[in-house]
């Protein structure tokens, strides 16, 4: 967890709730914006020759008025971002790491072959490059070629 949460009070489980929240950065961001604008308002009220009591009240009120909506908007922005990523993963048929199939063993991998340079143990090494120009969906697509014509093996000197 973040080290800044140690400054939060333990009363009422505030510190524990913030540490366990996925939106703890929103708490930090909103408090920082609230403190900054509250301080600016306090100095502004002092500069305008308001009484110190009124300046402190204005600074505190400003910090609360800024911190609460800042948290709300940060919370909603992060929630929307997570929902968008989830939607994109479903649309593109991506899966979570836990649900992914097992990787292909290197001995059966089609693009890797053993290279024994004599210096160390055998290493799997082979590289293919395909230089295809990307086209948008609405552009005329090139016909599919055979993979042997598209992928060219890179020979290392």
Backbone as JSON, one array per atom type, in Angstrom:
{
  "sequence": "XXXXXXXXXXXXXXXXXXXXXXXXXXXXXXXXXXXXXXXXXXXXXXXXXXXXXXXXXXXXXXXXXXXXXXXXXXXXXXXXXXXXXXXXXXXXXXXXXXXXXXXXXXXXXXXXXXXXXXXXXXXXXXXXXXXXXXXXXXXXXXXXXXXXXXXXXXXXX",
  "N": [[0.83, -1.2, 0.0], [0.24, 2.36, -0.26], [2.52, 4.73, 1.15], [1.62, 7.15, 2.12], [-0.79, 6.74, 3.34], [-0.45, 6.19, 5.98], [-0.7, 8.47, 7.43], [-3.34, 8.93, 7.78], [-6.23, 8.9, 9.96], [-6.9, 6.23, 12.31], [-9.31, 5.93, 13.44], [-12.62, 4.8, 13.31], [-12.06, 3.09, 11.23], [-11.02, 4.36, 9.01], [-8.42, 4.55, 7.87], [-7.88, 1.84, 7.19], [-9.98, 1.31, 5.38], [-9.38, 3.1, 3.29], [-6.87, 2.13, 2.5], [-7.57, -0.38, 1.5], [-9.16, 0.24, -0.6], [-9.77, 0.35, -4.12], [-9.77, 2.82, -5.16], [-8.03, 4.52, -3.88], [-6.18, 6.32, -4.84], [-7.75, 8.28, -5.83], [-8.72, 9.4, -3.49], [-6.41, 10.55, -2.47], [-5.72, 12.33, -4.57], [-7.99, 14.03, -4.62], [-7.92, 15.12, -2.04], [-5.49, 16.5, -2.16], [-6.05, 18.42, -4.17], [-8.1, 19.78, -2.82], [-6.75, 20.78, -0.54], [-4.86, 22.45, -1.77], [-6.47, 24.38, -3.16], [-7.96, 25.34, -1.01], [-5.95, 26.49, 0.57], [-5.07, 28.49, -1.18], [-7.42, 30.03, -1.31], [-7.63, 30.83, 1.37], [-5.3, 32.46, 1.66], [-5.98, 34.37, -0.23], [-8.26, 35.54, 0.95], [-7.09, 36.65, 3.23], [-5.42, 38.46, 2.01], [-7.31, 40.15, 0.96], [-8.06, 41.5, 3.15], [-9.83, 40.34, 5.0], [-11.27, 39.13, 8.1], [-9.18, 37.1, 10.22], [-10.5, 34.84, 11.28], [-12.69, 34.51, 9.52], [-11.25, 34.08, 7.17], [-9.97, 31.64, 7.66], [-12.23, 29.99, 7.92], [-13.29, 30.26, 5.32], [-11.21, 29.11, 3.84], [-11.25, 26.46, 4.79], [-13.86, 25.66, 4.09], [-13.7, 25.94, 1.31], [-11.79, 23.98, 0.73], [-13.22, 21.64, 1.35], [-15.39, 21.89, -0.41], [-14.12, 21.63, -2.83], [-12.73, 19.17, -2.62], [-14.64, 17.08, -2.29], [-16.31, 16.91, -4.75], [-14.14, 16.45, -6.47], [-13.21, 13.93, -5.72], [-15.48, 12.43, -6.41], [-15.61, 12.79, -9.24], [-13.13, 11.72, -10.01], [-13.43, 9.1, -9.11], [-15.59, 8.24, -10.73], [-14.4, 8.55, -13.26], [-12.28, 6.68, -13.18], [-13.76, 4.35, -12.76], [-15.24, 4.28, -15.12], [-13.15, 3.97, -16.93], [-12.17, 1.41, -16.24], [-14.44, -0.11, -16.86], [-14.56, 0.33, -19.6], [-12.18, -0.89, -20.48], [-12.75, -3.51, -19.74], [-14.95, -3.98, -21.42], [-13.69, -3.73, -23.93], [-11.94, -5.89, -23.78], [-13.75, -8.01, -23.8], [-14.96, -7.57, -26.28], [-12.83, -7.95, -28.05], [-12.26, -10.51, -27.54], [-10.38, -11.15, -25.59], [-8.77, -12.67, -22.79], [-8.56, -13.14, -19.23], [-5.46, -13.52, -17.44], [-5.51, -15.84, -15.9], [-7.29, -17.45, -17.27], [-6.13, -18.02, -19.67], [-4.85, -20.15, -22.3], [-2.42, -22.84, -21.98], [1.03, -22.06, -22.6], [2.81, -22.7, -25.69], [5.09, -25.37, -25.77], [8.63, -24.83, -25.98], [10.07, -26.61, -27.56], [8.26, -27.39, -29.47], [7.65, -25.09, -30.75], [6.86, -23.07, -33.57], [8.42, -20.94, -34.59], [10.89, -20.95, -33.49], [14.19, -22.24, -33.24], [16.83, -24.52, -32.37], [19.95, -23.16, -31.6], [23.29, -23.65, -31.44], [25.95, -22.16, -30.22], [28.32, -22.9, -29.14], [29.42, -21.52, -27.01], [27.68, -21.37, -24.83], [24.84, -23.05, -23.4], [22.45, -24.56, -25.66], [20.37, -22.35, -27.52], [17.13, -21.09, -28.23], [16.36, -19.67, -31.29], [15.19, -17.65, -33.8], [14.07, -15.47, -36.28], [11.41, -13.7, -37.74], [10.17, -11.39, -40.11], [7.52, -9.34, -41.1], [6.55, -7.11, -43.41], [3.97, -5.39, -43.67], [1.67, -3.1, -44.89], [-0.49, -1.31, -42.88], [-4.0, -1.23, -43.09], [-7.08, 0.52, -42.98], [-10.43, -0.53, -42.04], [-12.22, 0.33, -43.97], [-10.72, 0.72, -46.22], [-9.5, -0.65, -49.33], [-8.75, -4.0, -49.15], [-5.81, -6.02, -49.31], [-5.42, -9.1, -51.1], [-5.26, -12.22, -49.32], [-2.11, -13.62, -48.85], [0.14, -16.43, -49.19], [1.68, -17.57, -46.21], [4.43, -18.0, -46.41], [5.19, -16.24, -48.38], [4.76, -13.81, -47.22], [6.05, -13.6, -44.68], [9.38, -13.11, -44.01], [12.45, -14.63, -43.35], [14.86, -13.42, -41.14], [18.19, -13.24, -41.62], [20.95, -13.71, -39.61], [24.17, -12.32, -39.33]],
  "CA": [[0.0, 0.0, 0.0], [0.95, 3.63, -0.34], [3.02, 5.17, 2.45], [0.9, 8.33, 2.59], [-2.0, 6.37, 4.1], [-0.13, 6.08, 7.41], [-1.06, 9.74, 8.06], [-4.79, 8.96, 7.98], [-6.6, 8.4, 11.29], [-7.4, 4.86, 12.39], [-10.65, 6.0, 14.01], [-13.72, 4.45, 12.43], [-11.59, 2.27, 10.13], [-10.76, 5.2, 7.84], [-7.15, 4.17, 7.24], [-8.02, 0.51, 6.59], [-10.86, 1.41, 4.21], [-8.66, 3.77, 2.2], [-5.82, 1.23, 2.03], [-8.16, -1.5, 0.77], [-9.98, 0.74, -1.7], [-9.08, 0.49, -5.4], [-9.83, 4.23, -5.52], [-7.27, 5.31, -2.89], [-5.5, 7.44, -5.51], [-8.75, 9.35, -5.94], [-8.74, 10.07, -2.19], [-5.21, 11.38, -2.4], [-5.82, 13.41, -5.55], [-9.01, 14.99, -4.23], [-7.44, 15.86, -0.86], [-4.45, 17.44, -2.58], [-6.71, 19.55, -4.81], [-8.81, 20.52, -1.79], [-5.77, 21.52, 0.27], [-4.26, 23.52, -2.59], [-7.43, 25.48, -3.39], [-8.29, 25.93, 0.29], [-4.84, 27.37, 0.95], [-5.12, 29.67, -2.05], [-8.55, 30.86, -0.89], [-7.28, 31.44, 2.66], [-4.38, 33.56, 1.4], [-6.72, 35.41, -0.96], [-9.12, 36.26, 1.91], [-6.2, 37.47, 4.06], [-4.97, 39.56, 1.14], [-8.45, 41.07, 0.8], [-8.23, 42.09, 4.48], [-10.91, 39.74, 5.78], [-10.8, 38.77, 9.44], [-8.52, 35.79, 10.2], [-11.5, 33.8, 11.52], [-13.42, 34.31, 8.27], [-10.3, 33.54, 6.19], [-9.8, 30.21, 7.96], [-13.49, 29.32, 7.56], [-13.39, 30.24, 3.86], [-10.23, 28.14, 3.35], [-11.73, 25.12, 5.11], [-15.05, 25.4, 3.26], [-13.25, 25.76, -0.07], [-11.13, 22.67, 0.6], [-14.27, 20.61, 1.31], [-16.19, 22.07, -1.63], [-13.32, 21.14, -3.97], [-12.31, 17.77, -2.43], [-15.73, 16.11, -2.47], [-16.57, 16.63, -6.17], [-12.94, 15.91, -7.11], [-13.24, 12.5, -5.48], [-16.56, 11.86, -7.19], [-15.26, 12.74, -10.66], [-12.02, 10.77, -10.16], [-14.04, 7.77, -8.93], [-16.36, 7.92, -11.94], [-13.47, 8.43, -14.39], [-11.59, 5.39, -13.06], [-14.77, 3.31, -12.94], [-15.54, 4.24, -16.56], [-11.97, 3.43, -17.61], [-12.16, -0.03, -16.01], [-15.55, -0.69, -17.62], [-14.17, 0.39, -21.01], [-11.17, -1.93, -20.7], [-13.47, -4.79, -19.66], [-15.74, -4.09, -22.64], [-12.77, -3.97, -25.04], [-11.43, -7.26, -23.65], [-14.81, -8.91, -24.25], [-15.16, -7.37, -27.72], [-11.69, -8.52, -28.77], [-12.14, -11.9, -27.11], [-9.22, -11.34, -24.72], [-9.1, -13.36, -21.56], [-7.67, -12.86, -18.12], [-4.27, -14.36, -17.4], [-5.88, -17.14, -15.32], [-8.08, -18.22, -18.23], [-5.38, -18.21, -20.91], [-4.37, -21.52, -22.5], [-1.02, -23.06, -21.67], [1.91, -21.67, -23.71], [3.37, -23.79, -26.5], [6.46, -25.7, -25.34], [9.61, -24.3, -26.93], [10.49, -27.65, -28.5], [7.25, -27.48, -30.52], [7.34, -23.75, -31.24], [7.17, -23.02, -35.01], [9.33, -19.88, -34.98], [12.14, -21.04, -32.75], [15.0, -23.43, -33.51], [18.02, -24.58, -31.54], [21.21, -22.63, -32.14], [24.35, -23.97, -30.5], [27.11, -21.37, -30.61], [29.51, -23.45, -28.5], [29.78, -20.75, -25.82], [26.8, -21.71, -23.72], [23.88, -24.08, -23.79], [21.69, -24.28, -26.88], [19.37, -21.3, -27.36], [16.13, -21.05, -29.29], [16.53, -18.38, -31.95], [14.8, -17.5, -35.18], [13.31, -14.24, -36.35], [10.7, -13.47, -38.98], [9.66, -10.03, -40.22], [6.51, -9.13, -42.14], [6.35, -5.67, -43.62], [2.66, -5.2, -44.27], [1.12, -1.78, -44.62], [-1.79, -1.42, -42.23], [-5.1, -0.56, -43.78], [-8.31, 0.63, -42.22], [-11.48, -1.43, -42.5], [-12.92, 0.87, -45.14], [-9.82, 0.73, -47.37], [-9.48, -1.9, -50.09], [-7.81, -4.93, -48.53], [-5.03, -6.87, -50.21], [-5.79, -10.51, -50.93], [-4.38, -12.96, -48.41], [-1.04, -14.38, -49.49], [0.67, -17.54, -48.43], [2.55, -17.07, -45.14], [5.83, -18.07, -46.86], [5.46, -15.04, -49.18], [4.63, -12.62, -46.38], [7.06, -13.58, -43.63], [10.74, -13.35, -44.49], [13.35, -14.92, -42.26], [15.98, -12.51, -41.0], [19.45, -14.0, -41.46], [21.91, -13.0, -38.77], [25.53, -12.56, -39.83]],
  "C": [[0.86, 1.25, 0.0], [1.36, 4.08, 1.06], [2.26, 6.37, 2.99], [-0.32, 7.98, 3.43], [-1.71, 6.24, 5.59], [-0.49, 7.37, 8.16], [-2.56, 9.85, 8.31], [-5.14, 8.42, 9.37], [-7.14, 6.98, 11.23], [-8.84, 4.83, 12.9], [-11.71, 5.66, 12.96], [-13.29, 3.61, 11.23], [-11.27, 3.05, 8.87], [-9.5, 4.73, 7.11], [-7.28, 2.82, 6.52], [-8.89, 0.55, 5.33], [-10.16, 2.06, 3.03], [-7.59, 2.85, 1.64], [-6.38, 0.09, 1.2], [-8.96, -1.05, -0.44], [-9.17, 0.79, -3.0], [-9.03, 1.95, -5.86], [-9.04, 5.1, -4.54], [-6.53, 6.47, -3.54], [-6.47, 8.59, -5.7], [-8.85, 10.11, -4.62], [-7.56, 11.03, -2.11], [-5.32, 12.59, -3.33], [-6.84, 14.47, -5.1], [-8.58, 15.78, -2.99], [-6.36, 16.87, -1.25], [-5.06, 18.66, -3.28], [-7.45, 20.41, -3.79], [-7.88, 21.38, -0.94], [-5.2, 22.69, -0.52], [-5.24, 24.67, -2.79], [-7.85, 26.14, -2.09], [-7.21, 26.89, 0.76], [-4.85, 28.64, 0.11], [-6.26, 30.6, -1.64], [-8.26, 31.54, 0.44], [-6.35, 32.62, 2.47], [-5.08, 34.71, 0.67], [-7.58, 36.22, 0.01], [-8.29, 37.13, 2.85], [-5.74, 38.68, 3.27], [-6.07, 40.6, 0.95], [-8.86, 41.7, 2.12], [-9.5, 41.61, 5.2], [-10.37, 39.38, 7.15], [-10.16, 37.37, 9.37], [-9.51, 34.63, 10.41], [-12.27, 33.48, 10.24], [-12.51, 33.69, 7.2], [-10.1, 32.03, 6.39], [-11.06, 29.43, 7.59], [-13.65, 29.2, 6.04], [-12.42, 29.2, 3.28], [-10.72, 26.71, 3.6], [-12.93, 24.75, 4.24], [-14.64, 25.14, 1.81], [-12.59, 24.4, -0.25], [-12.16, 21.55, 0.56], [-15.07, 20.68, 0.02], [-15.44, 21.55, -2.85], [-13.02, 19.64, -3.83], [-13.43, 16.78, -2.72], [-16.07, 15.88, -3.95], [-15.34, 16.07, -6.9], [-12.88, 14.4, -6.92], [-14.3, 11.84, -6.35], [-16.17, 11.72, -8.66], [-14.1, 11.77, -10.92], [-12.55, 9.35, -10.07], [-14.77, 7.35, -10.18], [-15.45, 7.73, -13.15], [-12.76, 7.08, -14.36], [-12.55, 4.23, -13.28], [-15.1, 3.15, -14.43], [-14.37, 3.63, -17.33], [-11.91, 1.9, -17.45], [-13.26, -0.72, -16.8], [-15.22, -0.71, -19.11], [-13.16, -0.7, -21.34], [-11.84, -3.31, -20.68], [-14.27, -5.03, -20.94], [-14.85, -4.39, -23.84], [-12.21, -5.39, -24.98], [-12.47, -8.25, -24.14], [-15.01, -8.8, -25.76], [-14.05, -8.01, -28.54], [-11.39, -9.96, -28.37], [-10.84, -12.15, -26.35], [-9.69, -12.03, -23.45], [-8.14, -12.91, -20.47], [-6.53, -13.86, -18.11], [-4.6, -15.76, -16.87], [-6.55, -18.05, -16.34], [-7.35, -18.5, -19.54], [-4.95, -19.66, -21.06], [-2.88, -21.62, -22.16], [-0.15, -22.63, -22.85], [2.46, -22.9, -24.43], [4.77, -24.1, -25.98], [7.47, -25.27, -26.41], [10.07, -25.35, -27.93], [9.53, -27.75, -29.67], [6.95, -26.13, -31.17], [7.75, -23.6, -32.71], [8.22, -21.98, -35.4], [10.66, -19.91, -34.24], [12.88, -22.32, -33.13], [16.25, -23.37, -32.65], [19.23, -24.01, -32.28], [22.27, -22.89, -31.08], [25.6, -23.23, -30.95], [28.39, -21.84, -29.93], [29.89, -22.73, -27.22], [28.95, -21.16, -24.61], [25.83, -22.78, -24.2], [23.07, -23.62, -25.0], [20.57, -23.28, -26.59], [18.39, -21.39, -28.51], [16.21, -19.69, -29.96], [16.13, -18.47, -33.41], [13.92, -16.27, -35.25], [12.68, -14.09, -37.72], [10.16, -12.05, -38.96], [8.65, -9.99, -41.35], [6.29, -7.64, -42.26], [5.05, -5.48, -44.4], [2.16, -3.81, -43.91], [-0.26, -1.96, -44.01], [-2.83, -0.65, -43.01], [-6.31, -0.54, -42.88], [-9.36, -0.3, -42.81], [-12.1, -0.96, -43.81], [-12.04, 0.93, -46.37], [-9.85, -0.64, -48.06], [-8.37, -2.79, -49.52], [-7.07, -5.71, -49.61], [-5.48, -8.31, -50.03], [-4.78, -11.21, -50.02], [-3.37, -13.77, -49.21], [-0.67, -15.57, -48.62], [1.65, -16.97, -47.4], [4.02, -17.06, -45.56], [6.19, -16.84, -47.69], [5.45, -13.77, -48.34], [5.77, -12.52, -45.38], [8.41, -13.96, -44.22], [11.64, -13.58, -43.29], [14.51, -13.94, -42.29], [17.22, -13.34, -40.73], [20.42, -13.14, -40.65], [23.31, -13.33, -39.25], [26.38, -13.36, -38.86]]
}
